[in-house]
Short mmCIF file of C-alpha atoms in Angstrom, two decimals:
data_model
loop_
_atom_site.label_atom_id
_atom_site.label_comp_id
_atom_site.label_asym_id
_atom_site.label_seq_id
_atom_site.Cartn_x
_atom_site.Cartn_y
_atom_site.Cartn_z
CA MET C 18 123.95 156.39 137.03
CA CYS C 19 122.88 152.78 137.41
CA ALA C 20 124.75 150.27 135.33
CA GLN C 21 122.67 149.01 132.40
CA ALA C 22 121.79 145.30 132.59
CA VAL C 23 123.81 143.16 130.21
CA ARG C 24 121.43 141.46 127.78
CA LEU C 25 121.67 137.82 126.97
CA SER C 26 123.36 136.34 123.93
CA GLU C 27 123.08 132.94 122.27
CA LEU C 28 126.61 132.15 123.41
CA LYS C 29 125.88 133.05 127.05
CA ILE C 30 122.73 130.95 127.00
CA LYS C 31 124.45 127.93 125.50
CA SER C 32 127.31 128.16 127.98
CA ALA C 33 124.98 128.38 131.02
CA LYS C 34 125.49 125.19 133.01
CA PRO C 35 123.04 123.62 135.51
CA ALA C 36 123.75 124.24 139.19
CA GLU C 37 122.63 122.55 142.37
CA LYS C 38 119.60 124.88 142.43
CA ASP C 39 117.65 126.60 139.66
CA TYR C 40 118.87 130.10 138.78
CA VAL C 41 117.65 132.93 136.53
CA LEU C 42 119.34 134.85 133.69
CA PHE C 43 117.83 138.26 132.87
CA ASP C 44 117.50 139.78 129.40
CA GLY C 45 115.58 142.91 130.41
CA GLY C 46 112.01 144.04 129.83
CA GLY C 47 110.67 141.16 131.94
CA LEU C 48 112.24 138.42 129.79
CA GLN C 49 114.04 135.80 131.86
CA MET C 50 115.61 132.40 131.38
CA ARG C 51 115.37 129.88 134.18
CA VAL C 52 118.17 127.33 134.12
CA ARG C 53 116.91 124.21 135.88
CA SER C 54 119.08 121.91 137.95
CA ASN C 55 118.23 119.12 135.49
CA GLY C 56 119.75 121.10 132.62
CA SER C 57 116.59 122.36 130.92
CA LYS C 58 116.30 126.07 130.05
CA LEU C 59 112.87 127.76 130.23
CA TRP C 60 111.82 131.19 128.95
CA ASN C 61 109.55 133.30 131.20
CA PHE C 62 108.00 136.72 130.87
CA ASN C 63 107.83 138.18 134.40
CA TYR C 64 105.29 140.96 134.99
CA ARG C 65 102.81 142.46 137.44
CA HIS C 66 99.12 141.71 136.93
CA PRO C 67 97.43 144.93 135.70
CA VAL C 68 94.74 144.69 138.39
CA THR C 69 96.05 142.67 141.33
CA LYS C 70 99.68 143.82 140.90
CA LYS C 71 100.83 140.30 141.81
CA ARG C 72 104.01 139.02 140.18
CA ILE C 73 103.28 136.45 137.45
CA ASN C 74 105.52 134.27 135.30
CA MET C 75 104.23 133.49 131.82
CA GLY C 76 106.05 130.63 130.14
CA LEU C 77 107.30 131.31 126.60
CA GLY C 78 108.75 127.89 125.83
CA THR C 79 112.04 126.04 126.16
CA PHE C 80 115.47 126.70 124.67
CA PRO C 81 116.65 125.82 122.04
CA GLU C 82 113.18 125.12 120.56
CA VAL C 83 112.40 128.79 121.24
CA SER C 84 115.41 130.90 120.29
CA LEU C 85 116.47 134.13 121.98
CA ALA C 86 115.01 136.15 119.09
CA LEU C 87 111.62 134.38 119.31
CA ALA C 88 111.55 134.77 123.11
CA ARG C 89 112.14 138.53 122.73
CA LYS C 90 109.31 138.78 120.19
CA GLY C 91 107.03 136.96 122.63
CA SER C 92 107.93 139.30 125.49
CA ILE C 93 107.35 142.38 123.29
CA ALA C 94 103.87 141.08 122.31
CA ALA C 95 103.07 140.40 125.97
CA ARG C 96 104.16 143.93 126.98
CA GLU C 97 101.88 145.41 124.30
CA ILE C 98 98.89 143.52 125.75
CA LEU C 99 99.92 144.58 129.26
CA ALA C 100 100.01 148.21 128.13
CA GLN C 101 96.30 147.91 127.31
CA GLY C 102 95.55 146.99 130.91
CA LEU C 103 95.04 143.29 130.04
CA ASP C 104 96.68 140.16 131.41
CA PRO C 105 98.73 138.56 128.57
CA LYS C 106 98.61 135.11 130.16
CA GLU C 107 94.83 135.19 130.45
CA GLN C 108 94.57 136.40 126.86
CA ARG C 109 96.79 133.61 125.59
CA ASP C 110 94.89 130.95 127.59
CA ALA C 111 91.60 132.18 126.15
CA VAL C 112 92.93 131.81 122.61
CA LEU C 113 94.24 128.32 123.36
CA GLN C 114 90.90 127.26 124.85
CA ALA C 115 89.09 128.53 121.76
CA LYS C 116 91.40 126.52 119.49
CA GLN C 117 91.03 123.49 121.75
CA ALA C 118 87.25 123.80 121.58
CA GLU C 119 87.41 123.59 117.78
CA THR C 120 88.90 120.12 117.96
CA GLU C 121 87.82 118.72 121.35
CA HIS C 122 84.39 120.25 121.97
CA THR C 123 82.72 118.92 118.85
CA PHE C 124 79.15 117.70 119.13
CA GLN C 125 80.11 114.04 118.85
CA ASN C 126 82.80 114.33 121.55
CA VAL C 127 80.39 116.07 123.94
CA ALA C 128 77.65 113.54 123.07
CA THR C 129 80.07 110.71 123.85
CA SER C 130 80.86 112.16 127.28
CA TRP C 131 77.13 112.60 127.97
CA TYR C 132 76.41 109.04 126.82
CA GLU C 133 79.01 107.57 129.19
CA LEU C 134 76.93 108.94 132.08
CA LYS C 135 73.53 108.29 130.52
CA LYS C 136 74.08 104.61 129.75
CA ASP C 137 74.52 103.81 133.44
CA ALA C 138 71.07 105.26 134.19
CA VAL C 139 69.11 103.24 131.60
CA THR C 140 68.85 99.63 130.48
CA PRO C 141 71.49 98.34 128.02
CA ALA C 142 68.86 97.94 125.28
CA TYR C 143 67.69 101.54 125.71
CA ALA C 144 71.28 102.79 125.76
CA GLU C 145 71.90 101.02 122.44
CA ASP C 146 68.78 102.64 121.00
CA ILE C 147 69.99 106.10 122.07
CA TRP C 148 73.41 105.73 120.44
CA ARG C 149 71.95 104.13 117.30
CA SER C 150 69.54 107.05 116.78
CA LEU C 151 72.33 109.61 117.15
CA THR C 152 74.64 107.69 114.81
CA LEU C 153 71.94 107.32 112.18
CA HIS C 154 70.24 110.74 112.26
CA VAL C 155 72.56 113.28 113.91
CA PHE C 156 76.27 112.50 113.65
CA PRO C 157 76.40 112.49 109.81
CA ASP C 158 75.65 116.25 109.90
CA LEU C 159 76.79 117.47 113.33
CA ALA C 160 79.63 115.16 114.42
CA THR C 161 82.47 117.65 113.82
CA THR C 162 80.45 120.80 114.51
CA GLN C 163 81.66 122.79 117.51
CA ILE C 164 79.00 122.55 120.21
CA SER C 165 79.03 126.34 120.64
CA ALA C 166 78.12 126.72 116.95
CA ILE C 167 75.00 124.55 117.07
CA SER C 168 71.75 126.51 116.65
CA ALA C 169 68.05 125.77 116.81
CA PRO C 170 67.39 126.49 113.08
CA GLN C 171 70.25 124.14 112.15
CA VAL C 172 68.82 121.23 114.19
CA ILE C 173 65.23 121.94 113.11
CA ASN C 174 66.30 121.70 109.45
CA LEU C 175 68.05 118.45 110.29
CA LEU C 176 64.91 116.88 111.82
CA ARG C 177 62.35 118.23 109.31
CA PRO C 178 62.78 115.34 106.83
CA LEU C 179 61.97 112.86 109.58
CA GLU C 180 58.82 114.80 110.42
CA THR C 181 57.82 114.92 106.74
CA LYS C 182 58.31 111.15 106.53
CA GLY C 183 55.96 110.73 109.49
CA SER C 184 58.59 109.54 111.97
CA LEU C 185 57.18 111.76 114.70
CA GLU C 186 58.19 109.51 117.59
CA THR C 187 61.79 109.54 116.31
CA VAL C 188 61.71 113.35 116.11
CA LYS C 189 60.39 113.52 119.66
CA ARG C 190 63.09 111.23 121.04
CA LEU C 191 65.91 112.91 119.13
CA SER C 192 64.74 116.34 120.33
CA GLN C 193 64.83 115.08 123.90
CA ARG C 194 68.29 113.52 123.51
CA LEU C 195 69.75 116.56 121.76
CA ASN C 196 68.43 118.74 124.57
CA GLU C 197 70.05 116.53 127.19
CA ILE C 198 73.39 116.68 125.39
CA MET C 199 73.28 120.48 125.10
CA THR C 200 72.26 120.82 128.74
CA TYR C 201 75.24 118.62 129.60
CA GLY C 202 77.36 121.10 127.62
CA VAL C 203 75.98 123.97 129.69
CA ASN C 204 76.60 122.17 132.98
CA SER C 205 80.14 121.32 131.83
CA GLY C 206 80.91 124.97 131.15
CA LEU C 207 81.31 124.47 127.39
CA ILE C 208 78.41 126.73 126.38
CA HIS C 209 76.48 129.42 128.22
CA ALA C 210 72.93 128.32 127.31
CA ASN C 211 71.02 125.53 125.57
CA PRO C 212 69.80 126.87 122.20
CA LEU C 213 67.62 123.79 121.59
CA SER C 214 65.41 124.09 124.68
CA GLY C 215 62.25 124.88 122.73
CA ILE C 216 62.64 122.98 119.47
CA ARG C 217 60.05 120.29 120.27
CA SER C 218 57.30 122.89 120.02
CA VAL C 219 57.92 123.46 116.28
CA PHE C 220 57.26 119.83 115.32
CA LYS C 221 54.03 117.86 115.10
CA LYS C 222 53.34 115.80 118.20
CA PRO C 223 53.11 112.03 117.72
CA LYS C 224 49.73 110.53 118.53
CA LYS C 225 49.92 108.45 121.65
CA LYS C 226 49.46 104.80 120.81
CA ASN C 227 48.74 102.08 123.29
CA MET C 228 50.66 98.85 122.92
CA ALA C 229 48.62 96.50 120.74
CA ALA C 230 47.06 93.91 123.03
CA LEU C 231 44.41 91.23 122.73
CA ALA C 232 41.25 91.31 124.79
CA PRO C 233 41.18 88.91 127.78
CA ASP C 234 38.78 86.54 125.99
CA GLU C 235 41.27 86.18 123.11
CA LEU C 236 43.89 84.47 125.29
CA LYS C 237 42.73 81.06 124.08
CA GLU C 238 43.32 82.13 120.46
CA LEU C 239 46.84 83.23 121.40
CA MET C 240 47.68 79.97 123.15
CA MET C 241 46.39 77.96 120.21
CA ALA C 242 48.48 80.03 117.80
CA ILE C 243 51.60 79.57 119.96
CA ALA C 244 51.04 75.81 120.13
CA ASN C 245 50.60 75.42 116.36
CA ALA C 246 53.12 78.02 115.18
CA SER C 247 56.20 77.03 113.20
CA ILE C 248 58.63 78.65 115.63
CA LYS C 249 61.64 77.41 117.57
CA ARG C 250 60.85 75.76 120.86
CA THR C 251 63.08 78.27 122.67
CA THR C 252 61.04 81.13 121.21
CA ARG C 253 57.82 79.43 122.32
CA CYS C 254 59.27 79.05 125.82
CA LEU C 255 60.27 82.73 125.81
CA ILE C 256 56.75 83.87 124.89
CA GLU C 257 55.16 81.69 127.56
CA TRP C 258 57.77 82.80 130.12
CA GLN C 259 57.02 86.46 129.45
CA LEU C 260 53.29 85.78 129.58
CA ASN C 261 53.48 83.91 132.91
CA THR C 262 55.89 86.35 134.61
CA MET C 263 54.22 89.54 133.26
CA THR C 264 57.63 91.01 132.48
CA ARG C 265 58.78 93.37 129.74
CA PRO C 266 60.30 91.91 126.53
CA ALA C 267 63.88 92.94 127.39
CA GLU C 268 63.58 91.62 130.95
CA ALA C 269 62.34 88.25 129.73
CA ALA C 270 64.93 87.97 126.93
CA THR C 271 67.83 88.65 129.32
CA THR C 272 66.80 86.13 131.99
CA ARG C 273 69.88 84.55 133.62
CA TRP C 274 70.06 81.22 135.41
CA VAL C 275 72.02 82.79 138.27
CA ASP C 276 69.04 85.04 139.05
CA ILE C 277 66.66 82.09 139.52
CA ASP C 278 66.25 80.67 143.04
CA PHE C 279 64.52 77.33 142.56
CA GLU C 280 64.32 76.67 146.29
CA LYS C 281 62.58 79.94 147.12
CA LYS C 282 60.73 79.94 143.78
CA ILE C 283 61.69 83.51 142.90
CA TRP C 284 63.38 85.31 139.99
CA THR C 285 65.37 88.39 141.03
CA ILE C 286 65.91 90.81 138.16
CA PRO C 287 68.87 93.17 138.84
CA ALA C 288 68.22 96.92 138.81
CA GLU C 289 70.41 97.52 135.75
CA ARG C 290 68.08 95.39 133.61
CA MET C 291 64.87 97.06 134.81
CA LYS C 292 63.29 100.07 133.12
CA LYS C 293 62.96 101.94 136.43
CA ARG C 294 66.42 100.86 137.64
CA ARG C 295 65.04 99.06 140.69
CA VAL C 296 65.44 95.40 141.63
CA HIS C 297 62.29 93.45 140.76
CA ILE C 298 61.41 90.07 142.29
CA VAL C 299 58.99 87.73 140.51
CA PRO C 300 57.35 84.87 142.47
CA LEU C 301 57.57 81.81 140.21
CA THR C 302 54.58 79.55 139.76
CA ASP C 303 54.73 75.83 139.02
CA GLN C 304 54.05 76.63 135.36
CA ALA C 305 56.92 79.14 135.21
CA LEU C 306 59.27 76.64 136.86
CA ALA C 307 58.14 73.98 134.39
CA LEU C 308 59.14 76.26 131.52
CA LEU C 309 62.63 76.53 133.03
CA GLU C 310 62.86 72.75 133.35
CA ALA C 311 61.82 72.40 129.71
CA ILE C 312 64.58 74.69 128.46
CA LYS C 313 67.29 73.66 130.94
CA PRO C 314 68.68 70.82 128.75
CA TYR C 315 69.28 73.39 126.01
CA SER C 316 70.69 76.35 127.96
CA GLY C 317 71.22 75.18 131.55
CA HIS C 318 74.99 75.17 131.02
CA ARG C 319 74.98 78.73 129.68
CA GLU C 320 74.57 82.15 131.34
CA TYR C 321 71.25 83.07 129.75
CA VAL C 322 68.06 81.04 129.83
CA PHE C 323 67.16 82.16 126.29
CA PRO C 324 70.45 82.30 124.36
CA ALA C 325 70.86 83.92 120.96
CA ASP C 326 71.04 81.64 117.90
CA ARG C 327 74.15 83.24 116.40
CA ASP C 328 76.06 83.59 119.65
CA PRO C 329 74.69 81.34 122.44
CA ARG C 330 77.01 83.07 124.91
CA THR C 331 74.69 86.06 124.90
CA HIS C 332 70.90 86.42 125.22
CA CYS C 333 68.31 86.48 122.47
CA ASN C 334 67.06 89.78 121.06
CA SER C 335 64.36 91.64 122.99
CA GLN C 336 62.32 91.66 119.77
CA THR C 337 62.42 87.87 119.30
CA ALA C 338 58.97 87.31 120.83
CA ASN C 339 57.55 90.30 119.00
CA MET C 340 58.73 89.08 115.59
CA ALA C 341 57.34 85.61 116.31
CA LEU C 342 53.92 87.07 117.12
CA LYS C 343 53.98 88.95 113.81
CA ARG C 344 54.74 85.74 111.92
CA MET C 345 51.82 84.10 113.75
CA GLY C 346 49.47 86.68 112.26
CA PHE C 347 49.08 89.03 115.23
CA GLU C 348 50.60 92.09 113.56
CA GLY C 349 48.55 95.15 114.52
CA ARG C 350 46.68 93.13 117.15
CA LEU C 351 49.35 92.14 119.66
CA VAL C 352 52.95 93.04 120.45
CA SER C 353 54.97 91.18 123.05
CA HIS C 354 54.74 94.13 125.46
CA GLY C 355 50.96 93.96 125.07
CA MET C 356 50.86 90.64 126.92
CA ARG C 357 51.40 92.68 130.09
CA SER C 358 48.26 94.64 129.28
CA MET C 359 46.35 91.39 128.80
CA ALA C 360 47.49 90.21 132.22
CA SER C 361 46.65 93.53 133.88
CA THR C 362 43.19 93.75 132.33
CA THR C 363 42.36 90.14 133.15
CA LEU C 364 43.53 90.37 136.76
CA ASN C 365 41.68 93.65 137.33
CA GLU C 366 38.49 92.23 135.83
CA HIS C 367 38.69 89.27 138.21
CA GLY C 368 38.98 91.51 141.26
CA TRP C 369 42.63 91.16 142.22
CA ASP C 370 44.14 93.97 144.30
CA PRO C 371 45.18 96.75 141.84
CA GLU C 372 48.18 97.59 144.01
CA LEU C 373 49.49 94.02 143.74
CA ILE C 374 48.96 94.10 139.98
CA GLU C 375 51.00 97.33 139.70
CA VAL C 376 53.81 95.81 141.76
CA ALA C 377 53.75 92.67 139.61
CA LEU C 378 54.13 94.87 136.53
CA ALA C 379 57.11 96.65 138.18
CA HIS C 380 55.40 100.03 138.03
CA VAL C 381 57.08 102.39 140.51
CA ASP C 382 55.08 102.96 143.68
CA LYS C 383 54.63 106.68 144.32
CA ASP C 384 55.52 106.01 147.90
CA GLU C 385 58.90 104.36 147.33
CA VAL C 386 59.58 104.08 151.05
CA ARG C 387 56.40 102.11 151.55
CA SER C 388 57.23 100.01 148.51
CA ALA C 389 60.68 99.11 149.85
CA TYR C 390 59.32 98.41 153.35
CA ASN C 391 56.62 96.08 152.07
CA ARG C 392 58.66 94.32 149.38
CA ALA C 393 58.89 90.97 151.20
CA ASP C 394 55.22 91.11 152.12
CA TYR C 395 54.24 91.88 148.53
CA ILE C 396 56.11 88.82 147.24
CA GLU C 397 54.03 86.45 149.38
CA ARG C 398 50.80 88.34 148.71
CA ARG C 399 51.47 88.18 144.97
CA ARG C 400 51.98 84.41 144.92
CA PRO C 401 48.25 83.49 144.90
CA MET C 402 47.62 86.06 142.15
CA MET C 403 50.51 84.80 139.99
CA LYS C 404 49.34 81.20 140.60
CA TRP C 405 45.84 82.13 139.44
CA TRP C 406 47.21 83.86 136.34
CA SER C 407 49.39 80.88 135.33
CA GLU C 408 46.47 78.49 135.84
CA HIS C 409 44.30 80.83 133.77
CA ILE C 410 46.88 80.65 130.96
CA GLN C 411 47.05 76.86 131.24
CA GLU C 412 43.27 76.59 131.13
CA ALA C 413 43.21 78.75 127.98
CA ALA C 414 45.72 76.32 126.43
CA THR C 415 43.57 73.25 127.14
CA GLY C 416 43.37 71.25 123.94
CA ASN C 417 46.68 72.53 122.59
CA LEU C 418 48.62 72.60 125.85
CA SER C 419 51.29 75.09 126.80
CA ILE C 420 54.87 73.90 127.19
CA SER C 421 54.55 74.30 130.96
CA ALA C 422 51.47 72.05 130.97
CA ILE C 423 53.25 69.43 128.85
CA GLN C 424 56.27 69.53 131.14
CA ASN C 425 54.13 69.17 134.27
CA THR C 426 52.53 66.00 132.86
CA ARG C 427 55.86 64.28 132.22
CA ASP C 428 57.09 63.80 135.75
CA THR C 429 60.84 63.64 135.33
CA LYS C 430 60.94 63.23 131.56
CA VAL C 431 62.98 65.84 129.69
CA VAL C 432 61.55 67.71 126.73
CA SER C 433 64.08 67.78 123.91
CA ILE C 434 64.47 71.14 122.26
CA ARG C 435 65.48 71.44 118.66
#
């Protein structure tokens, strides 16, 4: 008869000393202790995989944190699972992953991971809007909810009050963002499917509204209002700058001195500050350059052309021009973004090349290869159009004068800004 293996004892384990190489002590039934050369003692359950028959070691912990008695209980439980034709290590890992998901794979944690990728694909202002909407409308209810537990009825009930209040555009945007987060969860292997894929269809659709804009023949009224308004001179410069350059509110508000090339008379807006994430170059007219000269004494030593009042080290808010227009009495008639529509309509009515107008507005050319190839050519071809537009603005301001017109009449005199 074969000699029966001598089982381990607490005394034998404690007296086991480290050697030059790791060695194993056997307790029987697959339970082993590996004594490491560094002195640590590790429990393993050694078994054959029920399907592949490969030898596998399943760690049961370290001694003395896991005693001999606890290690034996662990090996008995593993053998019971093995007897059912299952892999005990795989079973244990699945349980651990489920517990981990309860704490790590919450909606807010997954949303944060998604946002870290998303914010690099949109403008900073838009990224802030995304996170603000989630913080305000979603996280209070779903922050700690496991992503795998989120359902369509749950989210629909969450968004219904916003629909009832008439905030249909907010519902639309939140539905889109929630879908992107859940799809990120699918692609990350956290959930098998996106349960929110069809929720937009159960809500009322917001009516599409065009940006409020004045008619071309109302430009003179706008210039008169700007000239006589009780607004800061920097704000007036910002409005005229946006009007002359045909840029979006956020692009104008974040103008940096380093991006202006006075010699070449161009303003290069980096891709990360553009809606379509593509570099945009604006040919600068004499009027646009005059605006820069007018504001240079105030902000020429700073990073941004239009600094914020509270913290001049950063730029003014993208809504600064918009709020000023409201105070001037244009609420419901004109928003700052609508000045682009005024420019577009006016230029089209006066027969300028529609393709040049679209490029000036930084609308993406369907043929991006052609757009990239012709970029330099477009800059020079746009100069006469931009010159005409600035002169058209200046003519509309005759009698009240725009800041650029005032600056151009003062030779080298500096306009003080208060």
